[in-house]
Tab-separated table of C-alpha atoms and ligand atoms in Angstrom:
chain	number	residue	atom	x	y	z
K	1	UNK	CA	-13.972	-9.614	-22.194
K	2	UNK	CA	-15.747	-11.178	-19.520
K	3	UNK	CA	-17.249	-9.425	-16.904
K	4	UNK	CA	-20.113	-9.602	-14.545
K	5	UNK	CA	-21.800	-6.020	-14.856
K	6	UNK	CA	-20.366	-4.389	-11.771
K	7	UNK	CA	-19.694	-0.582	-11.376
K	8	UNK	CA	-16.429	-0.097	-9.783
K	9	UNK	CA	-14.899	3.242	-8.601
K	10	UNK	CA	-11.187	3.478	-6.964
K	11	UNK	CA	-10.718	6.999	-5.478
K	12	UNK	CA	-7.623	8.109	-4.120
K	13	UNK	CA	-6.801	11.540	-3.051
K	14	UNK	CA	-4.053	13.727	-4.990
K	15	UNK	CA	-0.334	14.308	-3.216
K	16	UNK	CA	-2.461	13.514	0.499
K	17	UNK	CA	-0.279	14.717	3.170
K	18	UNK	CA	1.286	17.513	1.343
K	19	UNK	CA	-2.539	19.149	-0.342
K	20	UNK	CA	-3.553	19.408	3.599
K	21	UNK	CA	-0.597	20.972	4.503
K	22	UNK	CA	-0.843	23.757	1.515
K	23	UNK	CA	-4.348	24.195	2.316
K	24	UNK	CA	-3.871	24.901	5.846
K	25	UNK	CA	-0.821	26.892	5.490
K	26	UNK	CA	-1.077	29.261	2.413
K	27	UNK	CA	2.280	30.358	2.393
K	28	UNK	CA	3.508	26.306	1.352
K	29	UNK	CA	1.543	26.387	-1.785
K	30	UNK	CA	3.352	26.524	-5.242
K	31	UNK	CA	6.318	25.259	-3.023
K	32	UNK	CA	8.227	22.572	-2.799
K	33	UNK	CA	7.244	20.991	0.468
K	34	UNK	CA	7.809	17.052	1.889
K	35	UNK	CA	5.908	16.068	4.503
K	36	UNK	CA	8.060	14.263	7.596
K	37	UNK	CA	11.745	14.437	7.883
K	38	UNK	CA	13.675	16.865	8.596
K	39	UNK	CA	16.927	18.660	6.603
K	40	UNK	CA	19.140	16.234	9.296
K	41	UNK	CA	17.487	12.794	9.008
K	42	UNK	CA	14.491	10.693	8.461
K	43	UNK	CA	12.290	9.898	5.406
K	44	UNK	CA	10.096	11.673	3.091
K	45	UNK	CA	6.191	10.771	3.893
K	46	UNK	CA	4.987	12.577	0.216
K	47	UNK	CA	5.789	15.232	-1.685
K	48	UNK	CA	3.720	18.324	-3.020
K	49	UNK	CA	3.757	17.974	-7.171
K	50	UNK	CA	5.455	21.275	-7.361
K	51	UNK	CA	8.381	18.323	-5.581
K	52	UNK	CA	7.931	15.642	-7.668
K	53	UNK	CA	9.039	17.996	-10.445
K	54	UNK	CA	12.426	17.182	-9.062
K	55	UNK	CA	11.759	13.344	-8.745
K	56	UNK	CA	11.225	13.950	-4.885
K	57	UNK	CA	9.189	10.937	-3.755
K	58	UNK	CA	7.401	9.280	-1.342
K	59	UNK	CA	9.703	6.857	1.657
K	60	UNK	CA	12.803	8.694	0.418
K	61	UNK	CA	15.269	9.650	2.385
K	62	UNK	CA	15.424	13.482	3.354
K	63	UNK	CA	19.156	13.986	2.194
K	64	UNK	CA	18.439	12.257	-1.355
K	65	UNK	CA	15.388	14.438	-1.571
K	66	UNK	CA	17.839	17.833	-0.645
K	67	UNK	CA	19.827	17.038	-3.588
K	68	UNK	CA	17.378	16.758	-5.724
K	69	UNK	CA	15.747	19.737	-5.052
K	70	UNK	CA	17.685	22.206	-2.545
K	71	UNK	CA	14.861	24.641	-1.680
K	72	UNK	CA	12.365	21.840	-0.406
K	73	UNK	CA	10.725	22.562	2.626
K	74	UNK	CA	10.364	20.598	5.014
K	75	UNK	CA	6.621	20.335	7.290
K	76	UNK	CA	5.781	17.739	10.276
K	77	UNK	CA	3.243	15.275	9.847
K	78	UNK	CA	-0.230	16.126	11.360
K	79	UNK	CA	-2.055	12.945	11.177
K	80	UNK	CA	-5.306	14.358	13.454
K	81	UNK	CA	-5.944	16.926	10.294
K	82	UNK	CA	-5.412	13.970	7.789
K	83	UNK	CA	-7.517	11.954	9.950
K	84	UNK	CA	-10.030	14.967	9.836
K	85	UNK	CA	-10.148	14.568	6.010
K	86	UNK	CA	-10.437	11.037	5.775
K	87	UNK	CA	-13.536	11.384	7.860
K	88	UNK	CA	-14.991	13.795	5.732
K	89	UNK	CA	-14.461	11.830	2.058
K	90	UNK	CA	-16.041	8.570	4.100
K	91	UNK	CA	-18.883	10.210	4.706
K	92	UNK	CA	-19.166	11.659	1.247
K	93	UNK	CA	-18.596	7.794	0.166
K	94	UNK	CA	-21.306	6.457	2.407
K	95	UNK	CA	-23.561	9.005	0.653
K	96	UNK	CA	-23.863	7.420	-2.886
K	97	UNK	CA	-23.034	3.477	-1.361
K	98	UNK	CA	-22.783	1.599	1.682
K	99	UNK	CA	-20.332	-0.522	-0.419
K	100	UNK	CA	-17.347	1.372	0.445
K	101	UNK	CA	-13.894	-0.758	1.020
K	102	UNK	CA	-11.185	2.397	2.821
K	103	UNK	CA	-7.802	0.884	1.596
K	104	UNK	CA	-6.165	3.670	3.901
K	105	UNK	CA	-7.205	7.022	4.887
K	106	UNK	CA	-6.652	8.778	1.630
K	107	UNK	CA	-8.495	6.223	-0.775
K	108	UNK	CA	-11.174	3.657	-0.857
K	109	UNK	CA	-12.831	1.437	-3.676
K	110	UNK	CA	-16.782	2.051	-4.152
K	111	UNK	CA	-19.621	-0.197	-5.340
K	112	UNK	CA	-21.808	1.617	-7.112
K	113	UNK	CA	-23.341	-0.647	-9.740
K	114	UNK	CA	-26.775	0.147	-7.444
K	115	UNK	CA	-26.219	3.505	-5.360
K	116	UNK	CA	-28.315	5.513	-3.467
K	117	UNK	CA	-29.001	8.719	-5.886
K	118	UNK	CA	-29.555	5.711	-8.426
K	119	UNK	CA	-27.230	7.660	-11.237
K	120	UNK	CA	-26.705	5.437	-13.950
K	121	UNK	CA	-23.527	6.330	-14.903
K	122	UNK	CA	-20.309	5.621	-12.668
K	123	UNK	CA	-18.584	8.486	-14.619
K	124	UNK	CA	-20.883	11.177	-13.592
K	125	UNK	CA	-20.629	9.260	-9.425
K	126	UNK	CA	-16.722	9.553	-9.990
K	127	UNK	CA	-17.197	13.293	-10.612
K	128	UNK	CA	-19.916	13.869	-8.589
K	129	UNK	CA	-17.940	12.395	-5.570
K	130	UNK	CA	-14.898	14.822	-6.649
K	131	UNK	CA	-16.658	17.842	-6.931
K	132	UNK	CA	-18.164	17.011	-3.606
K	133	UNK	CA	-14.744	16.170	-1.803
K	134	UNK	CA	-13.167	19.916	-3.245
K	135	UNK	CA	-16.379	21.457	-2.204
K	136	UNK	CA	-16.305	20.244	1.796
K	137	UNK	CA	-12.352	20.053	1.893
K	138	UNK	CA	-10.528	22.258	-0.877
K	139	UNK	CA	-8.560	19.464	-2.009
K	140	UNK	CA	-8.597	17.102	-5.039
K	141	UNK	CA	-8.911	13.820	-5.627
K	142	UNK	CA	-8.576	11.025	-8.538
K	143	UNK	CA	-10.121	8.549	-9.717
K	144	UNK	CA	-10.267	5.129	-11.470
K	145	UNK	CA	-13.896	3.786	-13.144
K	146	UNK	CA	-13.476	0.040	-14.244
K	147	UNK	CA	-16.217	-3.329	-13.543
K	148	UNK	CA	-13.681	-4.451	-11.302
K	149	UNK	CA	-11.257	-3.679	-8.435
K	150	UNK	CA	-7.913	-3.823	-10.612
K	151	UNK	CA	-8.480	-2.237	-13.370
K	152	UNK	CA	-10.305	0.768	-11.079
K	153	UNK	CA	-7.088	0.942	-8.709
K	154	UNK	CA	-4.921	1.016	-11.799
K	155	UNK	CA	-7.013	3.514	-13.445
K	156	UNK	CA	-7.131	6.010	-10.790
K	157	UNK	CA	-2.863	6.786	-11.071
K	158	UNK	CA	-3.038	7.147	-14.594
K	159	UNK	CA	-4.662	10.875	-14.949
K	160	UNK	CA	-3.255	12.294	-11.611
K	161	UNK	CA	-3.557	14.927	-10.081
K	162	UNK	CA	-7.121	15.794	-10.363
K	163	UNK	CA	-8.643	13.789	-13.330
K	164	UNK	CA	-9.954	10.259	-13.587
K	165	UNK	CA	-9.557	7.183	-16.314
K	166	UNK	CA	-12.150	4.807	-17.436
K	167	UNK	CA	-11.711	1.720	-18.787
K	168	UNK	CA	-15.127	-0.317	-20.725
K	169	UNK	CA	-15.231	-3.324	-20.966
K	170	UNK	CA	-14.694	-3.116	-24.465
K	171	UNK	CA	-11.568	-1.170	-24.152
K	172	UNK	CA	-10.048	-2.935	-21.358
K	173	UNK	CA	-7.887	-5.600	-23.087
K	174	UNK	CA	-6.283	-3.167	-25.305
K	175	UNK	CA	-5.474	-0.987	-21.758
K	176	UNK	CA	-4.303	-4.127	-20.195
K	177	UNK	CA	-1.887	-5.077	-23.292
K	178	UNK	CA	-0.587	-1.573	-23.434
K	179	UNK	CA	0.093	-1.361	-19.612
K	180	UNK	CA	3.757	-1.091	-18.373
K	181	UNK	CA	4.302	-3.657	-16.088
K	182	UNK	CA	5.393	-1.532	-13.448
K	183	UNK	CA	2.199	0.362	-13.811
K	184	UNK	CA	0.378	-2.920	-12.716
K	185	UNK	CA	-1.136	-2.643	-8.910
K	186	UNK	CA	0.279	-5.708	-7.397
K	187	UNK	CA	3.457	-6.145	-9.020
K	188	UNK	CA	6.104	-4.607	-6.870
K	189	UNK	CA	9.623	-3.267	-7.614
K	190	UNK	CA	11.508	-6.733	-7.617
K	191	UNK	CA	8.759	-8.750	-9.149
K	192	UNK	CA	8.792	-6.322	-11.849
K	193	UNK	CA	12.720	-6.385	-12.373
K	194	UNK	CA	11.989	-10.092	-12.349
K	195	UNK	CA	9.870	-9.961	-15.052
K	196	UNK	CA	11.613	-7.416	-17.235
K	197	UNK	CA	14.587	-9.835	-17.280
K	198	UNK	CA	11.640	-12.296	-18.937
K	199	UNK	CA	11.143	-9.835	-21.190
K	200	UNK	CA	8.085	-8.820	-19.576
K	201	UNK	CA	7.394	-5.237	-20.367
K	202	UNK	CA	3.828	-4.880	-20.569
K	203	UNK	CA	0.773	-6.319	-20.341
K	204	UNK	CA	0.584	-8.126	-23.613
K	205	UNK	CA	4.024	-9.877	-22.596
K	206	UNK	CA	2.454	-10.791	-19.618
K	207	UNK	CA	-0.271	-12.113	-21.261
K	208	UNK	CA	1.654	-14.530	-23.653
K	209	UNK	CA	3.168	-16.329	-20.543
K	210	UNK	CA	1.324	-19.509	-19.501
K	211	UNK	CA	-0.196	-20.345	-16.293
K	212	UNK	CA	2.516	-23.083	-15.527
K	213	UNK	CA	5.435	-20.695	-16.155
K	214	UNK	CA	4.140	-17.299	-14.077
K	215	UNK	CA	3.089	-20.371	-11.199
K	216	UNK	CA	6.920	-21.796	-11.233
K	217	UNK	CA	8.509	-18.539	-11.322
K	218	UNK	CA	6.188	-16.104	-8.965
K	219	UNK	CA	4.843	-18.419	-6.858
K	220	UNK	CA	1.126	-18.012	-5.951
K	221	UNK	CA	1.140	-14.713	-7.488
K	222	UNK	CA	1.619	-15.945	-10.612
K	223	UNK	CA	-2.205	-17.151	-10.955
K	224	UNK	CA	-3.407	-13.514	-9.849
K	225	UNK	CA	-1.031	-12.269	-12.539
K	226	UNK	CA	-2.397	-14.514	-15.256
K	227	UNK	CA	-5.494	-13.443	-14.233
K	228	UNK	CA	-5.252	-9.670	-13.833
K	229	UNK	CA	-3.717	-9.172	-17.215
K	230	UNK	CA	-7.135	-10.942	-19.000
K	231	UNK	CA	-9.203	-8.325	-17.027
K	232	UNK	CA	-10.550	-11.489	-14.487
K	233	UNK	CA	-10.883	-10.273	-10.874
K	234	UNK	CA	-13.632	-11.424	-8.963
K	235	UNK	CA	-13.001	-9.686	-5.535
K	236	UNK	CA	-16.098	-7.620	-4.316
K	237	UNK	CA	-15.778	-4.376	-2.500
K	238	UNK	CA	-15.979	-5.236	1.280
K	239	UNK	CA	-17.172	-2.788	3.370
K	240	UNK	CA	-16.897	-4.734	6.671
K	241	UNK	CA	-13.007	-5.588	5.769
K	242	UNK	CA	-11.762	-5.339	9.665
K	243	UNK	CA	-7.991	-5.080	9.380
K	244	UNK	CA	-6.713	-7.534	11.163
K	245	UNK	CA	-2.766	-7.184	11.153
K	246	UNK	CA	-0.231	-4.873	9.837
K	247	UNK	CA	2.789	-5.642	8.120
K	248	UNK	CA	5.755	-4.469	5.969
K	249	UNK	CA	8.253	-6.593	3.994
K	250	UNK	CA	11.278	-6.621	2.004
K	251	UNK	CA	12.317	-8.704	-0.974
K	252	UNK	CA	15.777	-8.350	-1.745
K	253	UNK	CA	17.550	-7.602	-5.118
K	254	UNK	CA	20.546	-10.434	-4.135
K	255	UNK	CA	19.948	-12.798	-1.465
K	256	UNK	CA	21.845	-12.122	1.913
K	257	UNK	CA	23.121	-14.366	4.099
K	258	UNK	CA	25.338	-12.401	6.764
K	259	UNK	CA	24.034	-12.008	10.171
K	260	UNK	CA	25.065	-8.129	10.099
K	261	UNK	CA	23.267	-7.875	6.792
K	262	UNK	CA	20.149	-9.681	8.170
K	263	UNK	CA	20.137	-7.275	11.078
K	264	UNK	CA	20.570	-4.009	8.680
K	265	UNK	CA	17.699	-5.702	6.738
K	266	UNK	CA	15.549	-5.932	9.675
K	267	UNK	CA	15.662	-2.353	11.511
K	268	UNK	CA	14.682	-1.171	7.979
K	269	UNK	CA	11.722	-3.447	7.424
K	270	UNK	CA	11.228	-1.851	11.579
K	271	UNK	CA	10.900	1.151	10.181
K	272	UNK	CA	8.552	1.149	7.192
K	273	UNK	CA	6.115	-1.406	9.629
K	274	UNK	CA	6.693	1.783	12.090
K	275	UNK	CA	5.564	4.076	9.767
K	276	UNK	CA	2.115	2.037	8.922
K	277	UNK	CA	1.584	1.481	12.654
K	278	UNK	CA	1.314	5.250	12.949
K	279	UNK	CA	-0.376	6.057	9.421
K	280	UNK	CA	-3.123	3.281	10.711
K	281	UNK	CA	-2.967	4.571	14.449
K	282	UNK	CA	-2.792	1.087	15.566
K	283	UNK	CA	-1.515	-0.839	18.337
K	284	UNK	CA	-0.703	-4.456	18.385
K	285	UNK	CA	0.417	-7.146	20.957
K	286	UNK	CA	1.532	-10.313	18.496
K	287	UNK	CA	4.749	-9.437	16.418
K	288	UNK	CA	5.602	-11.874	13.753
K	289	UNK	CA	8.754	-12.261	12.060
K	290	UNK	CA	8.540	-14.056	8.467
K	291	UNK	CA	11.722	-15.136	6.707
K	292	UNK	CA	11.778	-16.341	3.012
K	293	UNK	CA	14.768	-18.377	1.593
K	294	UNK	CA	16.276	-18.473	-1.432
K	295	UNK	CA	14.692	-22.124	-2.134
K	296	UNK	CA	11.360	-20.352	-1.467
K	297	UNK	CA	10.869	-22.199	2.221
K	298	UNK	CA	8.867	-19.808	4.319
K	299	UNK	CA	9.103	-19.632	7.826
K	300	UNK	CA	7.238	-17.205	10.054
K	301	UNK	CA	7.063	-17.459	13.962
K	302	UNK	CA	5.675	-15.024	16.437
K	303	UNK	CA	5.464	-13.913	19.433
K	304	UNK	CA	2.205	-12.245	21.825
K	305	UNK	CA	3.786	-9.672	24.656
K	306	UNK	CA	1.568	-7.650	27.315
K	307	UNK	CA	2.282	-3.947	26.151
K	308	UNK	CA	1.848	-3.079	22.105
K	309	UNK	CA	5.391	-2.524	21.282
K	310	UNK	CA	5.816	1.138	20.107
K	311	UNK	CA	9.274	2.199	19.690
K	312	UNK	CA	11.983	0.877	17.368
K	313	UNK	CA	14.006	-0.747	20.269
K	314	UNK	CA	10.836	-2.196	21.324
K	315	UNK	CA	10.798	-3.652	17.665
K	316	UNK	CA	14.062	-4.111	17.476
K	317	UNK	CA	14.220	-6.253	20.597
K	318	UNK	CA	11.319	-8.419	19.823
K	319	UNK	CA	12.785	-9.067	16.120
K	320	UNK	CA	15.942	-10.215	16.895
K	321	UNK	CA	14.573	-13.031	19.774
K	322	UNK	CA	12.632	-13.993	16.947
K	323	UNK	CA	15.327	-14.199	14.335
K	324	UNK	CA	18.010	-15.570	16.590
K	325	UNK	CA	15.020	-18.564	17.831
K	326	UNK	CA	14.283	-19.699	13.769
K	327	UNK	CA	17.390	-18.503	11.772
K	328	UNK	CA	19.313	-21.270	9.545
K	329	UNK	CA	22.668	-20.265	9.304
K	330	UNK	CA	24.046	-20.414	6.041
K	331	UNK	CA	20.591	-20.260	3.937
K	332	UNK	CA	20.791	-17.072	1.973
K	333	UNK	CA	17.695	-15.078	2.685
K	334	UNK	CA	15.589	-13.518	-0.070
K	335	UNK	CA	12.712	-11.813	1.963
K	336	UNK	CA	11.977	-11.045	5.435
K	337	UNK	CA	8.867	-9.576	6.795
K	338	UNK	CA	7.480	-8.270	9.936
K	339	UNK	CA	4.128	-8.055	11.298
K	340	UNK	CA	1.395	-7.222	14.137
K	341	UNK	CA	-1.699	-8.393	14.374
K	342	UNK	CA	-3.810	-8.955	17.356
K	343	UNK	CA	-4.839	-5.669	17.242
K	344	UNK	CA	-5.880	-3.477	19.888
K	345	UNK	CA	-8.377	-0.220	20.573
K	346	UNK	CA	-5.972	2.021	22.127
K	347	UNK	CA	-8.749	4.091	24.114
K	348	UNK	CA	-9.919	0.665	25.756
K	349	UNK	CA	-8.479	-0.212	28.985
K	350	UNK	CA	-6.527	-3.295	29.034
K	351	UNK	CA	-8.082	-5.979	31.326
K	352	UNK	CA	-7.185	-9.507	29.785
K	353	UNK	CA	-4.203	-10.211	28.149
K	354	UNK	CA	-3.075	-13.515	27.555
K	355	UNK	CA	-0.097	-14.782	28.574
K	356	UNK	CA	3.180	-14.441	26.182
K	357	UNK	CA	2.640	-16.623	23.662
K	358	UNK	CA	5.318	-18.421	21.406
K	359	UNK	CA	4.356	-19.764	18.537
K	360	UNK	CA	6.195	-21.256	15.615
K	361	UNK	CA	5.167	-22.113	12.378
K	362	UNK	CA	7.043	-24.089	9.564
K	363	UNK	CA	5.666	-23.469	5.676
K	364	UNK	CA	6.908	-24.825	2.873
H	1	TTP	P1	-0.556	7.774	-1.653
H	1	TTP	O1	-1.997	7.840	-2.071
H	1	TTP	O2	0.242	6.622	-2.106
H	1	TTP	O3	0.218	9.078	-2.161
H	1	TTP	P2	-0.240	10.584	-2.213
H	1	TTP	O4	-1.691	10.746	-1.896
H	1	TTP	O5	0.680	11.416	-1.372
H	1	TTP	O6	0.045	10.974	-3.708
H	1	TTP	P3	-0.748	10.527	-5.048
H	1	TTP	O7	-1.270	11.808	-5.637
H	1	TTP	O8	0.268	9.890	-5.910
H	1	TTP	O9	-1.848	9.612	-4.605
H	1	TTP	O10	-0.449	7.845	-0.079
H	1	TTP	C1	-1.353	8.610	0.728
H	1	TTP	C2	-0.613	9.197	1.913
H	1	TTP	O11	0.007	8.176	2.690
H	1	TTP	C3	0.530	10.133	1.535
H	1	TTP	O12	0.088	11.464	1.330
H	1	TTP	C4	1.467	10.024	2.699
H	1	TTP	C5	1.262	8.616	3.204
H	1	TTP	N1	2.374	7.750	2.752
H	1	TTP	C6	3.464	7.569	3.601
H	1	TTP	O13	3.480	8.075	4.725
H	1	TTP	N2	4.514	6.791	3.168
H	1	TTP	C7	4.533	6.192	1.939
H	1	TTP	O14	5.516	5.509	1.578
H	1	TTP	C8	3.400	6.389	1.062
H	1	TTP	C9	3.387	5.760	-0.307
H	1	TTP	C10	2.357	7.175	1.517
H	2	MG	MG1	-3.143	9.491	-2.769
């Protein structure tokens, strides 16, 4: 297999939300507990493992997570003690590589093919790094050892909680060919339903496809695919990655084309974007609406306001100028996305904003 020599780690810390809230409140561990909703409403952040026994998971509803497991309890997000954490691993990071790429605040990919403590071996780093993040914090993390960012991020799920996978070069075909293809980073929930009805199952499958076919059928995906499952990713861990935008989207399993469904669609794409608005603590002043048709037309237009929008209605109200400006009546709908960007610091005063902005854009 072809590869350039790199050292890749993927780190990513066990059950996040949930491990603080154990370790700050002994009398939630060996429970049940979901961090955010409530026993009324709202949506399951993550789950402790003692959970996930039940098949509690993460961005579940509250009720569907009751039923499957009456005695859950229930705990409030604390994102300034998460935040706390994430601090802490960084800084553990930054001591064996200024290569560090945070992918959010519970996991981050690592260069370490040169490092500062100049350890040959990324195993022993991986470990090194773990024992060093139970030491300062009490709490556990995984990880994934690979030459490049892929096969690292994959790695890192497979021996969770607490343990690590590493895949050599030699070994990483074989891993690739075994690999469910839901197990693959980057293929999400309807791509991978796509594929199954293929007869995609695993890596191997995946790997007997052409380039031409995975292009017609998944788009521009379909080259990342082809590439992914051969063990070929080039991308280099970015340290200075400044994120730009936030977004959250939603494919659907059968295309809609009802303006009630459209709207339904929308509040819930609202509130997943809500939830990463908060997660990343960001604010934002351009929201962007993106609709994708069932012919694969793209269409995404946007629109720059004074204030960051914060609230769902704020969202909401934004949204539906947007959809009700670009919508084609009649075209069933297979995606639709929403998006900030134009990011701002919170803590800085706001002296120059531009004027409301409209701007539309036309992709095919
Ligand atoms: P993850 O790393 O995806 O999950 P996790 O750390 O809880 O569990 P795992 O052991 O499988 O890694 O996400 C990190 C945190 O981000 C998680 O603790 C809570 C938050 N989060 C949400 O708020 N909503 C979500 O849908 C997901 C996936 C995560
Ligand atoms: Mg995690």
């Amino acid at each position: 297999m072809d590869h350039d020599g790199r050292k890749i780690i993927h780190i990513d810390m066990d059950a996040f939300y949930a491990s603080v809230e154990q370790r700050d409140f002994p009398e939630l561990r060996g429970k049940p507990i979901a961090v955010g909703g409530s026993r009324e409403r709202g949506v399951v952040c993550t789950a402790s493992y003692e959970a996930r026994q039940f098949g509690v998971k993460s961005a579940m509803s509250s009720q569907k997570a009751i039923q499957l497991c009456p005695d859950i309890i229930f705990v409030p997000v604390r994102f300034p003690a998460y935040r706390a954490v994430s601090n802490q691993i960084r800084e553990i990071f930054k001591s064996y590589t200024d290569l560090v790429e945070p992918l959010s605040m519970d996991e981050a990919y690592l260069d370490v093919t040169y490092n500062k403590k100049n350890i040959n071996s990324a195993i022993e780093i991986a470990n090194r790094i773990r024992e060093d993040i139970f030491n300062q914090t009490q709490l556990t993390a995984s990880a994934g050892i690979s030459f490049n960012k892929f096969l690292a991020k994959t790695a890192s799920d497979i021996q969770k909680p607490n343990g690590y996978t590493v895949v050599l070069p030699r070994h990483a075909q074989a891993f690739l060919d075994n690999l469910p293809i839901d197990k693959f980073h980057g293929i999400g929930k309807v791509t991978a339903v796509k594929m199954k009805k293929f007869d995609i199952h695993n890596g191997l499958n995946l790997r007997n496809q052409s380039q031409y076919f995975l292009s017609q059928n998944f788009g521009k995906s379909g080259l990342f695919y082809y590439n992914i499952v051969r063990g070929l990713d080039d991308r280099e861990v970015n340290p200075t990655r400044i994120r730009k935008s936030i977004s959250a989207e939603n494919t659907f399993d059968n295309d809609i084309v009802e303006y009630h469904d459209i709207e339904q669609k929308i509040d819930n794409v609202i509130v997943s974007l809500l939830e990463r608005i908060k997660r990343a603590g960001a604010h934002g002043l351009t929201v962007t609406l993106k609709i994708k048709y069932n012919d694969f037309t793209l269409r995404t237009i946007s629109r720059t306001v004074q204030r960051p929008p914060e609230t769902f209605e704020d969202f909401k109200n934004i949204s539906i100028h947007l959809l009700n400006t670009t919508l084609i009546n009649n075209k069933p709908i297979r995606l639709i996305g929403l998006g900030i960007s134009n990011l701002i610091d919170q803590d800085a005063p706001i002296f120059e904003i531009q004027q409301s902005l409209f701007n539309i854009n036309h992709n095919v």
